[in-house]
Amino acid sequence: MNAQQAKFVIGLAVVSGAVSGCAGSFEAETDAASPIAPRIQALVDGNREYPRWENFPQATTDAPGPVEVAARVQGLTGAGASLQTDAERIEWTLGDPTTLANEITARVDAQQMAPVTAETQAEVEAFAEQARRRAEAPPPIDRTPAPSGDGPR
């Protein structure tokens, strides 16, 4: 117990020393030889007491009281309970995921297939190869400097 108090006192002493050391570094020093020193000092002296409490806006008094806040909370709690009840009454029809997937597959298979989707694997591969050939970069440009007087190659 005493060791804990000693640690607290030492920590408090360290923090207070650090704060007092930092406080001195915030004191402004103006170079008296500067041509704008009188103007700076006049501005500092003129605003030394700013801000004043009368410059701050007044606190609003139209905030709801504890009774009104409690009533609003009760209303939200009631609305949440009503929503929960409504959600529990919904009959969810998704059922088994495997059955649902089979039903969707059957509906898709029953649709007429468009001619473009009936292309064979060979046609798809031929199109892909053609696209790859078109995507090849052109040969590199010869960047060797031309001998003087010849002009561009």
PDB file of C-alpha atoms in Angstrom:
ATOM      1  CA  MET A   1       0.000   0.000   0.000  1.00  0.00           C
ATOM      2  CA  ASN A   2       2.771   2.437   0.938  1.00  0.00           C
ATOM      3  CA  ALA A   3       4.762   1.485  -2.160  1.00  0.00           C
ATOM      4  CA  GLN A   4       1.745   2.242  -4.300  1.00  0.00           C
ATOM      5  CA  GLN A   5       1.351   5.663  -2.682  1.00  0.00           C
ATOM      6  CA  ALA A   6       5.052   6.359  -3.157  1.00  0.00           C
ATOM      7  CA  LYS A   7       4.800   5.480  -6.862  1.00  0.00           C
ATOM      8  CA  PHE A   8       1.798   7.790  -7.187  1.00  0.00           C
ATOM      9  CA  VAL A   9       3.619  10.692  -5.492  1.00  0.00           C
ATOM     10  CA  ILE A  10       6.717  10.174  -7.658  1.00  0.00           C
ATOM     11  CA  GLY A  11       4.576  10.021 -10.799  1.00  0.00           C
ATOM     12  CA  LEU A  12       2.728  13.175  -9.752  1.00  0.00           C
ATOM     13  CA  ALA A  13       6.040  14.973  -9.173  1.00  0.00           C
ATOM     14  CA  VAL A  14       7.343  13.926 -12.603  1.00  0.00           C
ATOM     15  CA  VAL A  15       4.162  15.076 -14.369  1.00  0.00           C
ATOM     16  CA  SER A  16       4.051  18.407 -12.552  1.00  0.00           C
ATOM     17  CA  GLY A  17       7.729  19.027 -13.376  1.00  0.00           C
ATOM     18  CA  ALA A  18       7.107  18.266 -17.031  1.00  0.00           C
ATOM     19  CA  VAL A  19       4.068  20.556 -17.161  1.00  0.00           C
ATOM     20  CA  SER A  20       5.876  23.433 -15.475  1.00  0.00           C
ATOM     21  CA  GLY A  21       8.831  22.963 -17.831  1.00  0.00           C
ATOM     22  CA  CYS A  22       6.558  23.067 -20.872  1.00  0.00           C
ATOM     23  CA  ALA A  23       4.632  26.093 -19.658  1.00  0.00           C
ATOM     24  CA  GLY A  24       7.720  28.271 -19.917  1.00  0.00           C
ATOM     25  CA  SER A  25       8.271  27.296 -23.541  1.00  0.00           C
ATOM     26  CA  PHE A  26       4.952  28.846 -24.578  1.00  0.00           C
ATOM     27  CA  GLU A  27       5.922  32.336 -23.466  1.00  0.00           C
ATOM     28  CA  ALA A  28       6.323  34.541 -26.532  1.00  0.00           C
ATOM     29  CA  GLU A  29       9.537  36.438 -26.991  1.00  0.00           C
ATOM     30  CA  THR A  30       9.677  39.250 -29.514  1.00  0.00           C
ATOM     31  CA  ASP A  31      12.964  40.429 -30.950  1.00  0.00           C
ATOM     32  CA  ALA A  32      13.222  44.094 -29.943  1.00  0.00           C
ATOM     33  CA  ALA A  33      15.428  44.877 -32.953  1.00  0.00           C
ATOM     34  CA  SER A  34      12.725  43.756 -35.398  1.00  0.00           C
ATOM     35  CA  PRO A  35      10.975  46.606 -37.288  1.00  0.00           C
ATOM     36  CA  ILE A  36       7.559  45.069 -36.623  1.00  0.00           C
ATOM     37  CA  ALA A  37       8.184  44.412 -32.913  1.00  0.00           C
ATOM     38  CA  PRO A  38       6.077  47.384 -31.697  1.00  0.00           C
ATOM     39  CA  ARG A  39       3.112  46.272 -33.854  1.00  0.00           C
ATOM     40  CA  ILE A  40       3.374  42.666 -32.626  1.00  0.00           C
ATOM     41  CA  GLN A  41       3.567  43.769 -29.014  1.00  0.00           C
ATOM     42  CA  ALA A  42       0.548  46.054 -29.485  1.00  0.00           C
ATOM     43  CA  LEU A  43      -1.483  43.155 -30.942  1.00  0.00           C
ATOM     44  CA  VAL A  44      -0.436  40.816 -28.129  1.00  0.00           C
ATOM     45  CA  ASP A  45      -1.278  43.387 -25.452  1.00  0.00           C
ATOM     46  CA  GLY A  46      -4.593  44.236 -27.112  1.00  0.00           C
ATOM     47  CA  ASN A  47      -5.722  40.606 -27.190  1.00  0.00           C
ATOM     48  CA  ARG A  48      -4.231  39.369 -23.963  1.00  0.00           C
ATOM     49  CA  GLU A  49      -7.615  38.904 -22.261  1.00  0.00           C
ATOM     50  CA  TYR A  50      -9.410  37.324 -25.225  1.00  0.00           C
ATOM     51  CA  PRO A  51     -11.610  35.268 -25.163  1.00  0.00           C
ATOM     52  CA  ARG A  52     -14.007  36.574 -22.561  1.00  0.00           C
ATOM     53  CA  TRP A  53     -16.976  34.612 -21.258  1.00  0.00           C
ATOM     54  CA  GLU A  54     -19.404  37.093 -22.812  1.00  0.00           C
ATOM     55  CA  ASN A  55     -17.985  36.190 -26.251  1.00  0.00           C
ATOM     56  CA  PHE A  56     -19.152  32.587 -25.924  1.00  0.00           C
ATOM     57  CA  PRO A  57     -22.736  31.723 -26.963  1.00  0.00           C
ATOM     58  CA  GLN A  58     -25.250  31.112 -24.239  1.00  0.00           C
ATOM     59  CA  ALA A  59     -26.299  27.558 -23.518  1.00  0.00           C
ATOM     60  CA  THR A  60     -29.657  26.631 -24.972  1.00  0.00           C
ATOM     61  CA  THR A  61     -32.481  26.157 -22.514  1.00  0.00           C
ATOM     62  CA  ASP A  62     -34.841  24.330 -24.876  1.00  0.00           C
ATOM     63  CA  ALA A  63     -33.237  20.927 -24.286  1.00  0.00           C
ATOM     64  CA  PRO A  64     -35.699  18.190 -23.340  1.00  0.00           C
ATOM     65  CA  GLY A  65     -36.012  17.368 -19.684  1.00  0.00           C
ATOM     66  CA  PRO A  66     -35.497  13.937 -18.146  1.00  0.00           C
ATOM     67  CA  VAL A  67     -39.226  13.151 -18.250  1.00  0.00           C
ATOM     68  CA  GLU A  68     -39.463  13.916 -21.967  1.00  0.00           C
ATOM     69  CA  VAL A  69     -36.318  11.866 -22.710  1.00  0.00           C
ATOM     70  CA  ALA A  70     -37.745   8.932 -20.740  1.00  0.00           C
ATOM     71  CA  ALA A  71     -41.024   9.195 -22.690  1.00  0.00           C
ATOM     72  CA  ARG A  72     -39.144   9.172 -26.007  1.00  0.00           C
ATOM     73  CA  VAL A  73     -37.124   6.135 -24.931  1.00  0.00           C
ATOM     74  CA  GLN A  74     -40.308   4.299 -23.941  1.00  0.00           C
ATOM     75  CA  GLY A  75     -41.833   5.150 -27.335  1.00  0.00           C
ATOM     76  CA  LEU A  76     -38.793   3.796 -29.183  1.00  0.00           C
ATOM     77  CA  THR A  77     -38.778   0.662 -27.040  1.00  0.00           C
ATOM     78  CA  GLY A  78     -42.454   0.077 -27.834  1.00  0.00           C
ATOM     79  CA  ALA A  79     -41.875   0.643 -31.551  1.00  0.00           C
ATOM     80  CA  GLY A  80     -38.963  -1.824 -31.470  1.00  0.00           C
ATOM     81  CA  ALA A  81     -41.088  -4.461 -29.756  1.00  0.00           C
ATOM     82  CA  SER A  82     -43.875  -3.929 -32.317  1.00  0.00           C
ATOM     83  CA  LEU A  83     -41.389  -4.303 -35.167  1.00  0.00           C
ATOM     84  CA  GLN A  84     -40.023  -7.499 -33.623  1.00  0.00           C
ATOM     85  CA  THR A  85     -43.546  -8.918 -33.398  1.00  0.00           C
ATOM     86  CA  ASP A  86     -44.235  -8.015 -37.039  1.00  0.00           C
ATOM     87  CA  ALA A  87     -40.990  -9.678 -38.157  1.00  0.00           C
ATOM     88  CA  GLU A  88     -41.812 -12.856 -36.241  1.00  0.00           C
ATOM     89  CA  ARG A  89     -45.190 -13.109 -38.033  1.00  0.00           C
ATOM     90  CA  ILE A  90     -43.559 -13.147 -41.491  1.00  0.00           C
ATOM     91  CA  GLU A  91     -43.673 -16.597 -43.081  1.00  0.00           C
ATOM     92  CA  TRP A  92     -40.214 -17.105 -44.516  1.00  0.00           C
ATOM     93  CA  THR A  93     -40.456 -19.236 -47.671  1.00  0.00           C
ATOM     94  CA  LEU A  94     -36.852 -19.837 -48.600  1.00  0.00           C
ATOM     95  CA  GLY A  95     -36.817 -23.319 -47.136  1.00  0.00           C
ATOM     96  CA  ASP A  96     -33.996 -25.740 -47.903  1.00  0.00           C
ATOM     97  CA  PRO A  97     -31.139 -24.137 -49.884  1.00  0.00           C
ATOM     98  CA  THR A  98     -30.544 -27.284 -51.970  1.00  0.00           C
ATOM     99  CA  THR A  99     -34.193 -27.405 -52.992  1.00  0.00           C
ATOM    100  CA  LEU A 100     -34.129 -23.713 -53.844  1.00  0.00           C
ATOM    101  CA  ALA A 101     -30.987 -24.174 -55.996  1.00  0.00           C
ATOM    102  CA  ASN A 102     -32.579 -27.113 -57.826  1.00  0.00           C
ATOM    103  CA  GLU A 103     -35.756 -25.100 -58.495  1.00  0.00           C
ATOM    104  CA  ILE A 104     -33.741 -22.176 -59.906  1.00  0.00           C
ATOM    105  CA  THR A 105     -31.655 -24.507 -62.082  1.00  0.00           C
ATOM    106  CA  ALA A 106     -34.824 -26.131 -63.437  1.00  0.00           C
ATOM    107  CA  ARG A 107     -36.331 -22.733 -64.283  1.00  0.00           C
ATOM    108  CA  VAL A 108     -33.135 -21.616 -66.057  1.00  0.00           C
ATOM    109  CA  ASP A 109     -32.889 -24.895 -67.999  1.00  0.00           C
ATOM    110  CA  ALA A 110     -36.501 -24.556 -69.123  1.00  0.00           C
ATOM    111  CA  GLN A 111     -35.769 -21.247 -70.890  1.00  0.00           C
ATOM    112  CA  GLN A 112     -34.921 -21.158 -74.595  1.00  0.00           C
ATOM    113  CA  MET A 113     -31.203 -20.682 -75.127  1.00  0.00           C
ATOM    114  CA  ALA A 114     -30.148 -17.735 -77.270  1.00  0.00           C
ATOM    115  CA  PRO A 115     -28.095 -18.655 -80.356  1.00  0.00           C
ATOM    116  CA  VAL A 116     -25.054 -16.762 -79.124  1.00  0.00           C
ATOM    117  CA  THR A 117     -24.919 -18.951 -76.017  1.00  0.00           C
ATOM    118  CA  ALA A 118     -24.975 -22.118 -78.098  1.00  0.00           C
ATOM    119  CA  GLU A 119     -21.436 -21.543 -79.381  1.00  0.00           C
ATOM    120  CA  THR A 120     -19.160 -24.503 -79.058  1.00  0.00           C
ATOM    121  CA  GLN A 121     -16.076 -24.621 -76.909  1.00  0.00           C
ATOM    122  CA  ALA A 122     -13.919 -24.503 -80.051  1.00  0.00           C
ATOM    123  CA  GLU A 123     -15.552 -21.240 -81.182  1.00  0.00           C
ATOM    124  CA  VAL A 124     -14.976 -19.718 -77.748  1.00  0.00           C
ATOM    125  CA  GLU A 125     -11.304 -20.759 -77.769  1.00  0.00           C
ATOM    126  CA  ALA A 126     -10.834 -19.401 -81.318  1.00  0.00           C
ATOM    127  CA  PHE A 127     -12.272 -16.039 -80.259  1.00  0.00           C
ATOM    128  CA  ALA A 128     -10.007 -15.943 -77.200  1.00  0.00           C
ATOM    129  CA  GLU A 129      -6.930 -16.717 -79.329  1.00  0.00           C
ATOM    130  CA  GLN A 130      -7.858 -13.972 -81.802  1.00  0.00           C
ATOM    131  CA  ALA A 131      -8.240 -11.506 -78.926  1.00  0.00           C
ATOM    132  CA  ARG A 132      -4.816 -12.516 -77.567  1.00  0.00           C
ATOM    133  CA  ARG A 133      -3.185 -11.953 -80.978  1.00  0.00           C
ATOM    134  CA  ARG A 134      -4.756  -8.497 -81.260  1.00  0.00           C
ATOM    135  CA  ALA A 135      -3.532  -7.646 -77.758  1.00  0.00           C
ATOM    136  CA  GLU A 136       0.142  -8.304 -78.530  1.00  0.00           C
ATOM    137  CA  ALA A 137       2.359  -5.227 -78.343  1.00  0.00           C
ATOM    138  CA  PRO A 138       3.992  -3.994 -81.545  1.00  0.00           C
ATOM    139  CA  PRO A 139       7.726  -4.564 -81.996  1.00  0.00           C
ATOM    140  CA  PRO A 140       9.946  -2.120 -80.118  1.00  0.00           C
ATOM    141  CA  ILE A 141      11.175   1.058 -81.777  1.00  0.00           C
ATOM    142  CA  ASP A 142      14.878   1.248 -82.566  1.00  0.00           C
ATOM    143  CA  ARG A 143      16.183   3.958 -80.255  1.00  0.00           C
ATOM    144  CA  THR A 144      19.807   3.795 -81.412  1.00  0.00           C
ATOM    145  CA  PRO A 145      21.018   7.337 -82.137  1.00  0.00           C
ATOM    146  CA  ALA A 146      21.399   8.011 -85.827  1.00  0.00           C
ATOM    147  CA  PRO A 147      24.848   9.001 -87.110  1.00  0.00           C
ATOM    148  CA  SER A 148      25.131  12.763 -87.481  1.00  0.00           C
ATOM    149  CA  GLY A 149      23.793  14.153 -90.719  1.00  0.00           C
ATOM    150  CA  ASP A 150      21.701  11.110 -91.653  1.00  0.00           C
ATOM    151  CA  GLY A 151      18.430  12.211 -90.148  1.00  0.00           C
ATOM    152  CA  PRO A 152      15.859   9.844 -88.607  1.00  0.00           C
ATOM    153  CA  ARG A 153      15.855   6.171 -89.451  1.00  0.00           C
TER     154      ARG A 153
END
